[in-house]
mmCIF file of C-alpha atoms and ligand atoms in Angstrom:
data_model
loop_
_atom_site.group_PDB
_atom_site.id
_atom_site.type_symbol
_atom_site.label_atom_id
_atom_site.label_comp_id
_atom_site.label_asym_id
_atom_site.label_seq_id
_atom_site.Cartn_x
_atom_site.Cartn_y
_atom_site.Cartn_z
ATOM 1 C CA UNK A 1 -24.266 -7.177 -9.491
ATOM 2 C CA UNK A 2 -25.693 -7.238 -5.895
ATOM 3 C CA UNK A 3 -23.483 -7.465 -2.649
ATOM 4 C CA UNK A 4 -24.311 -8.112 0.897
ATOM 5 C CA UNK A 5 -21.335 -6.168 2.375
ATOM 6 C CA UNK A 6 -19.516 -3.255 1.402
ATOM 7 C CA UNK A 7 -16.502 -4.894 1.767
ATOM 8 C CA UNK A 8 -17.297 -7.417 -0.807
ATOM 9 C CA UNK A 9 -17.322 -5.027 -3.459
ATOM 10 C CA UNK A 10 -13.523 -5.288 -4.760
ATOM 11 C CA UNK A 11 -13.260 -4.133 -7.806
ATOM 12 C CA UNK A 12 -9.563 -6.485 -9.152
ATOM 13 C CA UNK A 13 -10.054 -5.902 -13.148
ATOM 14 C CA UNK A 14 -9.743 -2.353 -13.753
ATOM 15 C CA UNK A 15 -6.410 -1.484 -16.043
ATOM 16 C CA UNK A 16 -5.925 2.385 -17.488
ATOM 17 C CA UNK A 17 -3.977 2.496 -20.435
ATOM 18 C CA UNK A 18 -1.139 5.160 -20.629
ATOM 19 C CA UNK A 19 0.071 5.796 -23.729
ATOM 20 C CA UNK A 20 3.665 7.084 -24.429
ATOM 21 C CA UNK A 21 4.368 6.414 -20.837
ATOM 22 C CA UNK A 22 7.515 3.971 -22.126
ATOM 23 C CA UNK A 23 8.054 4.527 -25.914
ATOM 24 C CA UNK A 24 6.958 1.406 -27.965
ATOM 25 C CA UNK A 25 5.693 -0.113 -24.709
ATOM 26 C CA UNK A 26 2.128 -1.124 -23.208
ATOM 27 C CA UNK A 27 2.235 0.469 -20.026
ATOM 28 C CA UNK A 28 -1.733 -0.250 -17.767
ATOM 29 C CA UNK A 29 -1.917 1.062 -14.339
ATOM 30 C CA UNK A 30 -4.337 -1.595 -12.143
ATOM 31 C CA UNK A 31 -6.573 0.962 -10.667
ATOM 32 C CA UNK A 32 -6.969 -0.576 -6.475
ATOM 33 C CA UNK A 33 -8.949 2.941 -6.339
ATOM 34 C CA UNK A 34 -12.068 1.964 -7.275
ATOM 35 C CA UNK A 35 -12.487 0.060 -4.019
ATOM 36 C CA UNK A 36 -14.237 0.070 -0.953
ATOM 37 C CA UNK A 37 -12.358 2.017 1.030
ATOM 38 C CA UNK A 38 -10.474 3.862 -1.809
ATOM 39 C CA UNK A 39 -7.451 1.487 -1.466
ATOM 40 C CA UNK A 40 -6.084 -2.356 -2.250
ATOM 41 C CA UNK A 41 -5.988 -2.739 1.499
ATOM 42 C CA UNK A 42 -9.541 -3.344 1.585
ATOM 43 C CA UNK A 43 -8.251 -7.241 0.227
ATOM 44 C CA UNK A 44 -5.601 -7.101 2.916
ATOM 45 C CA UNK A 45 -8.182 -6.344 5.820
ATOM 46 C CA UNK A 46 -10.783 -8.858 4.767
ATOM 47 C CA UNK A 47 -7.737 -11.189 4.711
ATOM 48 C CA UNK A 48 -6.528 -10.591 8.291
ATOM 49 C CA UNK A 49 -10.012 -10.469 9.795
ATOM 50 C CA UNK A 50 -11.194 -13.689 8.251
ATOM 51 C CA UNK A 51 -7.977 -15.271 8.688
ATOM 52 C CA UNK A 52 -7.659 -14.405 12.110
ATOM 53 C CA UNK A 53 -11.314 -16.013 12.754
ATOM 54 C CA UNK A 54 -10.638 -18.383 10.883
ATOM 55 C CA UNK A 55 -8.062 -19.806 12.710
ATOM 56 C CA UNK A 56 -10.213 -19.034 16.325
ATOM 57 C CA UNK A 57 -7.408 -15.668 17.444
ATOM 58 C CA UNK A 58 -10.731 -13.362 16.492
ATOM 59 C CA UNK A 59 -14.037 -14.190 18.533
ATOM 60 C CA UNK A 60 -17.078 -11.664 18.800
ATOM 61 C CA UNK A 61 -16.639 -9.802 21.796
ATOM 62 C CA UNK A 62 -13.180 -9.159 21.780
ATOM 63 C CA UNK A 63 -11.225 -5.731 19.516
ATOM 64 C CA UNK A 64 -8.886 -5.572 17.301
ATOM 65 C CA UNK A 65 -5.581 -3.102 17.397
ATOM 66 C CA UNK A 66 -3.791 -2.561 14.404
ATOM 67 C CA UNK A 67 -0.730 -0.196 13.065
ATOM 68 C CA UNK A 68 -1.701 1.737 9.701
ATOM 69 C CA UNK A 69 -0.434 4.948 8.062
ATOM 70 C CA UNK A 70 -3.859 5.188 6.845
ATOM 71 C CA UNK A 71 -5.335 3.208 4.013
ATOM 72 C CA UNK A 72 -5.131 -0.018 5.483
ATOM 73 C CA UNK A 73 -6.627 1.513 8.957
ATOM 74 C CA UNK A 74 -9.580 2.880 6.658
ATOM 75 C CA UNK A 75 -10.458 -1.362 5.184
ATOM 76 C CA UNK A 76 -10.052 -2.368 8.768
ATOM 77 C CA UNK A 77 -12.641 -0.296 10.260
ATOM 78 C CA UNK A 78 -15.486 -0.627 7.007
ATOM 79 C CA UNK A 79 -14.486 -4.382 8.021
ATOM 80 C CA UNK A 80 -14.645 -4.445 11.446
ATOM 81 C CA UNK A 81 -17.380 -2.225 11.646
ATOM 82 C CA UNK A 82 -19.572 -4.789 9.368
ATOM 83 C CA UNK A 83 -18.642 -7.440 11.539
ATOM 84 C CA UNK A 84 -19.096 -6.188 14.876
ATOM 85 C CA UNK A 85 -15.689 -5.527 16.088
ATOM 86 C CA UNK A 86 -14.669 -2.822 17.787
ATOM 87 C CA UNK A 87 -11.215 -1.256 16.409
ATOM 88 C CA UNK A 88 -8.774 0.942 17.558
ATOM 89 C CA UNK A 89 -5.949 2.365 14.681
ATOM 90 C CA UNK A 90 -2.421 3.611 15.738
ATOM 91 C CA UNK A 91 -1.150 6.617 13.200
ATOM 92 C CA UNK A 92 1.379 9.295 13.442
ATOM 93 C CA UNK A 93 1.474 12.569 11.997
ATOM 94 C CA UNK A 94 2.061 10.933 8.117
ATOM 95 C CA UNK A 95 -1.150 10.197 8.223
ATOM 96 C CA UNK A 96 -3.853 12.091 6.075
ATOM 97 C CA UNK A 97 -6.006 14.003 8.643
ATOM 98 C CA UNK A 98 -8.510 12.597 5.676
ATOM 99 C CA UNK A 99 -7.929 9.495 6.508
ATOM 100 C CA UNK A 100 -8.480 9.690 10.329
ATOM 101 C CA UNK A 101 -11.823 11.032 9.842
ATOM 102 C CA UNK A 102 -13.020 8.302 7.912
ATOM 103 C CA UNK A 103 -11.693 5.830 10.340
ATOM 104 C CA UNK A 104 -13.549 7.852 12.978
ATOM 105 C CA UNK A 105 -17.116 7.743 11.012
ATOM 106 C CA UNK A 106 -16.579 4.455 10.705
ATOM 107 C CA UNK A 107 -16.519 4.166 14.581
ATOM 108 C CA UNK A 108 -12.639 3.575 15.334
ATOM 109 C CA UNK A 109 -10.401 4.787 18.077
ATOM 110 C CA UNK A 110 -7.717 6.367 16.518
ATOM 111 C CA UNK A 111 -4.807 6.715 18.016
ATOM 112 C CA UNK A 112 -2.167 9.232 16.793
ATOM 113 C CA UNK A 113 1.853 8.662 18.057
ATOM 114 C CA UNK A 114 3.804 11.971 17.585
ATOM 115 C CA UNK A 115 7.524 10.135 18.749
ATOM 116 C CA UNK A 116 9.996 9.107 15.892
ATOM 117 C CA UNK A 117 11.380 6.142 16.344
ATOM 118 C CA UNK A 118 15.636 5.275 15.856
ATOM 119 C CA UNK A 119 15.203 5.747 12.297
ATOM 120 C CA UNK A 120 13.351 8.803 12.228
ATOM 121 C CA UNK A 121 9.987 6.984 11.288
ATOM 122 C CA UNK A 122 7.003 6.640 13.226
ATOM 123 C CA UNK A 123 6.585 2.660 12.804
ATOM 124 C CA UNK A 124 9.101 1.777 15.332
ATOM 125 C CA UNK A 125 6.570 3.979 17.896
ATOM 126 C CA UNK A 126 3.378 2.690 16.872
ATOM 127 C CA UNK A 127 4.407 -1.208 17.337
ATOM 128 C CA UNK A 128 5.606 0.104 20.890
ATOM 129 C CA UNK A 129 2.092 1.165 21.297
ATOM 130 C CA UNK A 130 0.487 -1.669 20.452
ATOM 131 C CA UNK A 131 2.520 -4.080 22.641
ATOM 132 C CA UNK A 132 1.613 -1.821 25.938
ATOM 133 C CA UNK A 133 -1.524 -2.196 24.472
ATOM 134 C CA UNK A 134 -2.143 -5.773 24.910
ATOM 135 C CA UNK A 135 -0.194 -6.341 27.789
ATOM 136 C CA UNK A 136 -2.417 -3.927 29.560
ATOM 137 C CA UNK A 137 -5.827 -6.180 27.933
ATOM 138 C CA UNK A 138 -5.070 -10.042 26.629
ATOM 139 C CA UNK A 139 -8.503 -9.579 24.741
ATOM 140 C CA UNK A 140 -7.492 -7.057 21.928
ATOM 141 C CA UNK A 141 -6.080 -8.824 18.866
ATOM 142 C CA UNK A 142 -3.087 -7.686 17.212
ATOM 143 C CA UNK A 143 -3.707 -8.502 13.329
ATOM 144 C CA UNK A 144 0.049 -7.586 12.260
ATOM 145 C CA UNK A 145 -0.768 -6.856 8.847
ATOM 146 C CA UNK A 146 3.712 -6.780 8.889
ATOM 147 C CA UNK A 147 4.022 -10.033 9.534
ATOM 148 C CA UNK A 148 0.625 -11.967 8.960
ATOM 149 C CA UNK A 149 1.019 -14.480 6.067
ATOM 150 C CA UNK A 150 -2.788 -13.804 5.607
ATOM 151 C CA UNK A 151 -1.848 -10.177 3.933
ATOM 152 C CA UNK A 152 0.599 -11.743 1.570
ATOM 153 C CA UNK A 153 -1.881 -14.151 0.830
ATOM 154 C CA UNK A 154 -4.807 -11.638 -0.153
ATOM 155 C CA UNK A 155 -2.501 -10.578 -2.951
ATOM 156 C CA UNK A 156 -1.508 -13.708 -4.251
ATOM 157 C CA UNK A 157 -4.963 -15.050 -4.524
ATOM 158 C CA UNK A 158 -6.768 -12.062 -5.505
ATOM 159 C CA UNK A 159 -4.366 -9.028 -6.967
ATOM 160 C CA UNK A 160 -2.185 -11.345 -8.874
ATOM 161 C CA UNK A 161 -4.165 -14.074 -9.908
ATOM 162 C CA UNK A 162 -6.898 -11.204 -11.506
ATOM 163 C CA UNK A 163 -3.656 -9.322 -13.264
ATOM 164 C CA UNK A 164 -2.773 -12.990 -14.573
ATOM 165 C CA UNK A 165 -6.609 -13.827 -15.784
ATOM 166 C CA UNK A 166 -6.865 -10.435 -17.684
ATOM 167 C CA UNK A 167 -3.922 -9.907 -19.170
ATOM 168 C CA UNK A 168 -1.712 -13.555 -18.876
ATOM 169 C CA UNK A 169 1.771 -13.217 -18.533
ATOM 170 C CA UNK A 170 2.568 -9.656 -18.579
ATOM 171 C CA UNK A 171 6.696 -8.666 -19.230
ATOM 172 C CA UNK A 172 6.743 -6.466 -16.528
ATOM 173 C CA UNK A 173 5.071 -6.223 -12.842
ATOM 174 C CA UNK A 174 5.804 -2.854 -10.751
ATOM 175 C CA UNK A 175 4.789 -3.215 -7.596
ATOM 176 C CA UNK A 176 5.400 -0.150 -4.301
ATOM 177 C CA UNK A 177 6.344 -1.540 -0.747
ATOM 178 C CA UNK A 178 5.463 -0.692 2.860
ATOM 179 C CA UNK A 179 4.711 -4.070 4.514
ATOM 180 C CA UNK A 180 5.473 -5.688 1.287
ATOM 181 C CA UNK A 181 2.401 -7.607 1.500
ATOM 182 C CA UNK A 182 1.199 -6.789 -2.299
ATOM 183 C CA UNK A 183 4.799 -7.346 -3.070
ATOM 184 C CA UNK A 184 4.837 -10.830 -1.876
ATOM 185 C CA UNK A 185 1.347 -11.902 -2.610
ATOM 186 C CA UNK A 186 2.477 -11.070 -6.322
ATOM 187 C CA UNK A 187 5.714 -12.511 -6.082
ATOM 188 C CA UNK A 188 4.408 -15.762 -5.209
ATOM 189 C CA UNK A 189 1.740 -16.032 -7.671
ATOM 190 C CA UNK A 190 3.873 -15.292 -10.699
ATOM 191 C CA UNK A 191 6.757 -17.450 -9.627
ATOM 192 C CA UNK A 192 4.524 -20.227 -9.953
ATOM 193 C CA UNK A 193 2.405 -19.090 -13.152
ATOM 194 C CA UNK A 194 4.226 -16.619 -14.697
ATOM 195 C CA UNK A 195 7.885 -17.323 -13.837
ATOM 196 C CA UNK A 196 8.566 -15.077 -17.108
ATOM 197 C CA UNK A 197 7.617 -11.969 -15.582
ATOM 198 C CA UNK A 198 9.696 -9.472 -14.467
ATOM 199 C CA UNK A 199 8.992 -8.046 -10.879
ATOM 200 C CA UNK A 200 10.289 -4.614 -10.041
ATOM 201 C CA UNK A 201 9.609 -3.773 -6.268
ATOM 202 C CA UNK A 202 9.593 -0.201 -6.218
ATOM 203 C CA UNK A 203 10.512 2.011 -2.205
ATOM 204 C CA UNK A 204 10.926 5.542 -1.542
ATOM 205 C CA UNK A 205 14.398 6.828 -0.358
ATOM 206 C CA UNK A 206 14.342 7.184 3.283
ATOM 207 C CA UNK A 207 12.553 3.203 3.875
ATOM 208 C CA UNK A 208 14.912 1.201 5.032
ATOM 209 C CA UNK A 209 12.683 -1.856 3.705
ATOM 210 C CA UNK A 210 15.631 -2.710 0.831
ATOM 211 C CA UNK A 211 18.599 -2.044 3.130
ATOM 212 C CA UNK A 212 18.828 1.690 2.759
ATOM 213 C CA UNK A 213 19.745 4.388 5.253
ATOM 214 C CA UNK A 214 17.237 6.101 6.731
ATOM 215 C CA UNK A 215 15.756 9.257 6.805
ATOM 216 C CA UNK A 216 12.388 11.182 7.699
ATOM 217 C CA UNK A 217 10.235 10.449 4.689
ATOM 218 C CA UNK A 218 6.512 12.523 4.270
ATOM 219 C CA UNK A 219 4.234 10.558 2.030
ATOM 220 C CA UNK A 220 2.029 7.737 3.430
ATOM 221 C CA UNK A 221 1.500 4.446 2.430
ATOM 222 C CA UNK A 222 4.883 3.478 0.714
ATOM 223 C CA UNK A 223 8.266 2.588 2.501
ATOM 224 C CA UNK A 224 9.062 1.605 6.251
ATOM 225 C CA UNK A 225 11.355 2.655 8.787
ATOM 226 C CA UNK A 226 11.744 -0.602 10.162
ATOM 227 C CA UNK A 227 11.821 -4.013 7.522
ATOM 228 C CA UNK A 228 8.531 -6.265 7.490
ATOM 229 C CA UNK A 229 8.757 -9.409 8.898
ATOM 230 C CA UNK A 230 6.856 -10.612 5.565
ATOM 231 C CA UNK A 231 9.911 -9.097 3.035
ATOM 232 C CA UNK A 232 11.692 -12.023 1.846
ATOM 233 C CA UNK A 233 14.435 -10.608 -0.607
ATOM 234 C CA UNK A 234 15.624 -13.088 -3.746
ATOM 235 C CA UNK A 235 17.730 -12.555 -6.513
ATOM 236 C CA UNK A 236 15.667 -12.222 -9.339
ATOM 237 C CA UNK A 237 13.739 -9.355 -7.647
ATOM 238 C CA UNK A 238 14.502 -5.663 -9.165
ATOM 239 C CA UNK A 239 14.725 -3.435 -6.583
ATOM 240 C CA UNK A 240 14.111 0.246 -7.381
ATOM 241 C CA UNK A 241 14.239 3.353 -4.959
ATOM 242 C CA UNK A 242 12.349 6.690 -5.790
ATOM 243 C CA UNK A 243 13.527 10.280 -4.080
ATOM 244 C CA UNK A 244 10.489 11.593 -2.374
ATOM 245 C CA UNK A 245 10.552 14.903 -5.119
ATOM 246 C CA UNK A 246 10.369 12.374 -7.686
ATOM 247 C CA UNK A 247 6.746 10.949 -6.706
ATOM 248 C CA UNK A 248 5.495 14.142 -6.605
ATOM 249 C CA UNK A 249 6.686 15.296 -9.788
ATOM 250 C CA UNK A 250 5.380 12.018 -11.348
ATOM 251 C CA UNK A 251 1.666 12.300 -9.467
ATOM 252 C CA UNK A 252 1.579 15.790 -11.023
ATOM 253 C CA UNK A 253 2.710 14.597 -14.481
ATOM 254 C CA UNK A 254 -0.306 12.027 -14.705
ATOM 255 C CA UNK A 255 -2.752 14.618 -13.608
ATOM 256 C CA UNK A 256 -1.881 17.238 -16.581
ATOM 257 C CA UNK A 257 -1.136 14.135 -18.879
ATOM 258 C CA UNK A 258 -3.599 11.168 -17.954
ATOM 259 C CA UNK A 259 -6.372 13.449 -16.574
ATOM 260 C CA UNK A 260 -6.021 10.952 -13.183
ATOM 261 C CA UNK A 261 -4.972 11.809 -9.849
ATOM 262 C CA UNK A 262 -3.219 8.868 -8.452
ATOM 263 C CA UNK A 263 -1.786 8.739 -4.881
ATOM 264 C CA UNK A 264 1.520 9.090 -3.501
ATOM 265 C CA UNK A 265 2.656 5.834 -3.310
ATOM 266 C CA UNK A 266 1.405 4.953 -7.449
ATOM 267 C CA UNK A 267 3.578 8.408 -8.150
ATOM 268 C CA UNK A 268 6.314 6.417 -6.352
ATOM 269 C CA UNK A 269 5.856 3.167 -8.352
ATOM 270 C CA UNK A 270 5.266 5.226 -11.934
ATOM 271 C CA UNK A 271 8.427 6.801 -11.294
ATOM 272 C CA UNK A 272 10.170 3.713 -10.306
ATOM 273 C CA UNK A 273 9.194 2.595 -14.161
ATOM 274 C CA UNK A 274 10.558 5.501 -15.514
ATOM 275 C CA UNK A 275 14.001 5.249 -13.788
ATOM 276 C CA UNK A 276 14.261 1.555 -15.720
ATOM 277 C CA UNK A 277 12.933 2.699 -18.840
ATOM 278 C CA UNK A 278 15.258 2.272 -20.551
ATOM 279 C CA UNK A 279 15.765 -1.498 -20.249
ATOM 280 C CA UNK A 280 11.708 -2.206 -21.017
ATOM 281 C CA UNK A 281 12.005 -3.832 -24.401
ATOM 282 C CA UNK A 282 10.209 -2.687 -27.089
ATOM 283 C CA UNK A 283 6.724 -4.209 -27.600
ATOM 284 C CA UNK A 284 6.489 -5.184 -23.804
ATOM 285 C CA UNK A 285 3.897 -5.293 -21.533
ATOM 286 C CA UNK A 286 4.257 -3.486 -18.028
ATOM 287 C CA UNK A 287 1.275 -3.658 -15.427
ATOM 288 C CA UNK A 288 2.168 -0.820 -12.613
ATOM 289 C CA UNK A 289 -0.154 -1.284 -9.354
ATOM 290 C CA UNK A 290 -1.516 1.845 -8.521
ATOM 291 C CA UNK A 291 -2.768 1.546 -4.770
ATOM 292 C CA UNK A 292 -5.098 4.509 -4.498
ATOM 293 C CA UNK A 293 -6.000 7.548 -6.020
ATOM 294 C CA UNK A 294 -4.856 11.503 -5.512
ATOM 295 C CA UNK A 295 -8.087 12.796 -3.759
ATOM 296 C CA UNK A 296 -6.346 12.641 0.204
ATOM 297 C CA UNK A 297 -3.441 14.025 -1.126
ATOM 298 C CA UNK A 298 -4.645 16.996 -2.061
ATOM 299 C CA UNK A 299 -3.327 18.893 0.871
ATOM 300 C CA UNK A 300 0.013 17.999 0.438
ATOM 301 C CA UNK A 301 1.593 15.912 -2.864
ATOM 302 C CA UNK A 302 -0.805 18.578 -5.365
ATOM 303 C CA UNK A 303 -0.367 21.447 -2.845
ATOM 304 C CA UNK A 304 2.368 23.893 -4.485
ATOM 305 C CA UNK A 305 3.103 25.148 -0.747
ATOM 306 C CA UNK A 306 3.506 22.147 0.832
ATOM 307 C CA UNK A 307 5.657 20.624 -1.594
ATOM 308 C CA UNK A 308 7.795 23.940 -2.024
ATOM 309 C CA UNK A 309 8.409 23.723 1.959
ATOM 310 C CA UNK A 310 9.230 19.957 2.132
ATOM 311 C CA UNK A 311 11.193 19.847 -0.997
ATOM 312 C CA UNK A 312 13.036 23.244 -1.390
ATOM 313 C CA UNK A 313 15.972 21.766 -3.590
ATOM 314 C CA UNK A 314 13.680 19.795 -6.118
ATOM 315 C CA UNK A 315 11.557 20.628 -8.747
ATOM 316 C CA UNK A 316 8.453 18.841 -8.165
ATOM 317 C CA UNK A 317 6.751 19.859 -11.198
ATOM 318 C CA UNK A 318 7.096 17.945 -14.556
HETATM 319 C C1 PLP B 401 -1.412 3.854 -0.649
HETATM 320 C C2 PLP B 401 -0.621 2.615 -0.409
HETATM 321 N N1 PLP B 401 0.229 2.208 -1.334
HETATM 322 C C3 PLP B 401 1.003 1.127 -1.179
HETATM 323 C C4 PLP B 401 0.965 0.380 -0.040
HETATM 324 C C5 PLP B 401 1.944 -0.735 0.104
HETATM 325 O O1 PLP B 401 1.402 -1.957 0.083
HETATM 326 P P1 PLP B 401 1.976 -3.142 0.970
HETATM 327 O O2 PLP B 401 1.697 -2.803 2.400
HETATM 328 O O3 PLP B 401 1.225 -4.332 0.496
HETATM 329 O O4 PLP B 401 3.461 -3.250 0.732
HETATM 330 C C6 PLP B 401 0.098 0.780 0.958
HETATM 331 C C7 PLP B 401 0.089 0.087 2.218
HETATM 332 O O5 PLP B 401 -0.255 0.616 3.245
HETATM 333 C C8 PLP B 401 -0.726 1.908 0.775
HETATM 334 O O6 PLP B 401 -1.578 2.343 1.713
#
């Protein structure tokens, strides 16, 4: 297959089977790795760019600002970048060191806020940021990848529809949150063509996304310390929430088991399944969204230091 931009090249039908994962149940990981990028933000970007001109906010000439712990800053720039646009990313110290190289090769300003906000996050911080920002220059474009239906909308009509065309209507959907975009997206689809399925939104303890206290959290990409505007809550949504130890135990389980390193925030959703285990029936089918794989993580989830230091009451090894 030939593409004409890199950003085209989403790869939405890749499932890894992992057996024994859930006794007498079909458990497939949806592999968002293989993309451009590295991550299933790459949808999310192309959404808020093209939705954003689109609907005449995003004209050539002017730059876009956006808040990302890393991945999504990473889509943004390969898209901006083909397009023309220049970009400027607002991190904190979460943020894979990784991951603001790339956004730098790919031509970004990256921007790096060291202040925790109320809830000992960095998210309250960075949004601060980015309103000085545009009040100092009415040019730059806030995309708001929190609160823009468009990212909600790349995951409904490309993430969920392709888990519904390959594999119909699965038992069980696991899904991680930050700005619950994926979440939503999914939600939505499967309401309408799928209402069978069971979705099980999966945050880490310290996001305050579900209502939880707060507390300094250290992996990137999954949770919030301050709730999406996008996070609509309902009643038949399973809500599940992981103790940072527990990812990394779980991303160091698939390695020696699966021969896969996953990333922090699909060790967060895998362990999410395994906490509700017990009520998968037998013979079911679960589908667990894996959002990127282990290779930026290196440093820290797979690095026995690291996780000795921030986890000294845990074991974080299966
Ligand atoms: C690695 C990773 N996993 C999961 C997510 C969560 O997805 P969403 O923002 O759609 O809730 C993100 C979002 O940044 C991510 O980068």
């Amino acid at each position: 297959m030939i593409y004409d931009r890199a950003f085209d090249v989403v790869i939405d039908d890749a499932f890894l089977r992992l057996p024994g994962f859930i006794a007498g149940a079909e458990v497939l990981l949806k592999l968002e790795g293989l993309n451009p990028a590295g991550s299933i933000k790459i949808k999310t970007a192309v959404a808020l760019v093209e939705g954003a001109e689109l609907n005449g906010r995003l004209r050539p000439g002017q730059s876009v600002i956006e808040s990302s712990s890393g991945n999504l800053g990473i889509a943004l720039c390969q898209v901006c970048s083909a397009k023309g646009y220049p970009v400027t990313v607002v991190t904190d110290p979460n943020t894979n060191p990784a991951c603001v190289r790339a956004m730098a090769a790919l031509g970004a300003n990256v921007i790096v806020v060291t202040d925790r906000d109320a809830n000992g996050g960095f998210l309250g911080r960075r949004v601060e940021y980015i309103q000085r920002a545009l009040r100092r220059d009415p040019q730059l474009v806030w995309l708001n990848q929190y609160a823009n239906p468009a990212n909600a909308a790349a995951h409904r009509d490309r993430t969920a529809r392709y888990i519904h065309r390959e594999l119909g209507s699965v038992d069980v959907l696991v899904v991680g949150v930050s700005t619950t975009g994926t979440l939503m997206g999914c939600l939505a689809y499967f309401r309408e063509h799928s209402p069978s399925t069971r979705i099980v939104a999966v945050d880490t303890a310290g996001s305050v996304i579900f209502g939880q206290p707060p507390a300094p959290r250290h992996i990137p990409g999954i949770g919030a310390s301050r709730r999406p505007e996008l996070f609509v809550d309902a009643p038949d949504l399973d809500k599940v929430i992981v103790p940072e130890a527990r990812t990394i135990a779980m991303c160091r389980r698939i390695a020696r088991e699966y021969g896969l390193l996953i990333g922090g925030s699909s060790g967060t959703v895998l362990a999410g399944l395994d906490l509700i285990a017990a009520t998968v029936p037998a013979g079911a089918r679960v589908v667990a969204i894996s959002p990127d794989f282990g290779d930026r993580y290196l440093h820290t989830i797979y690095d026995d230091e690291w996780a000795a230091a921030h986890y000294p009451q845990a074991p974080t090894a299966p």
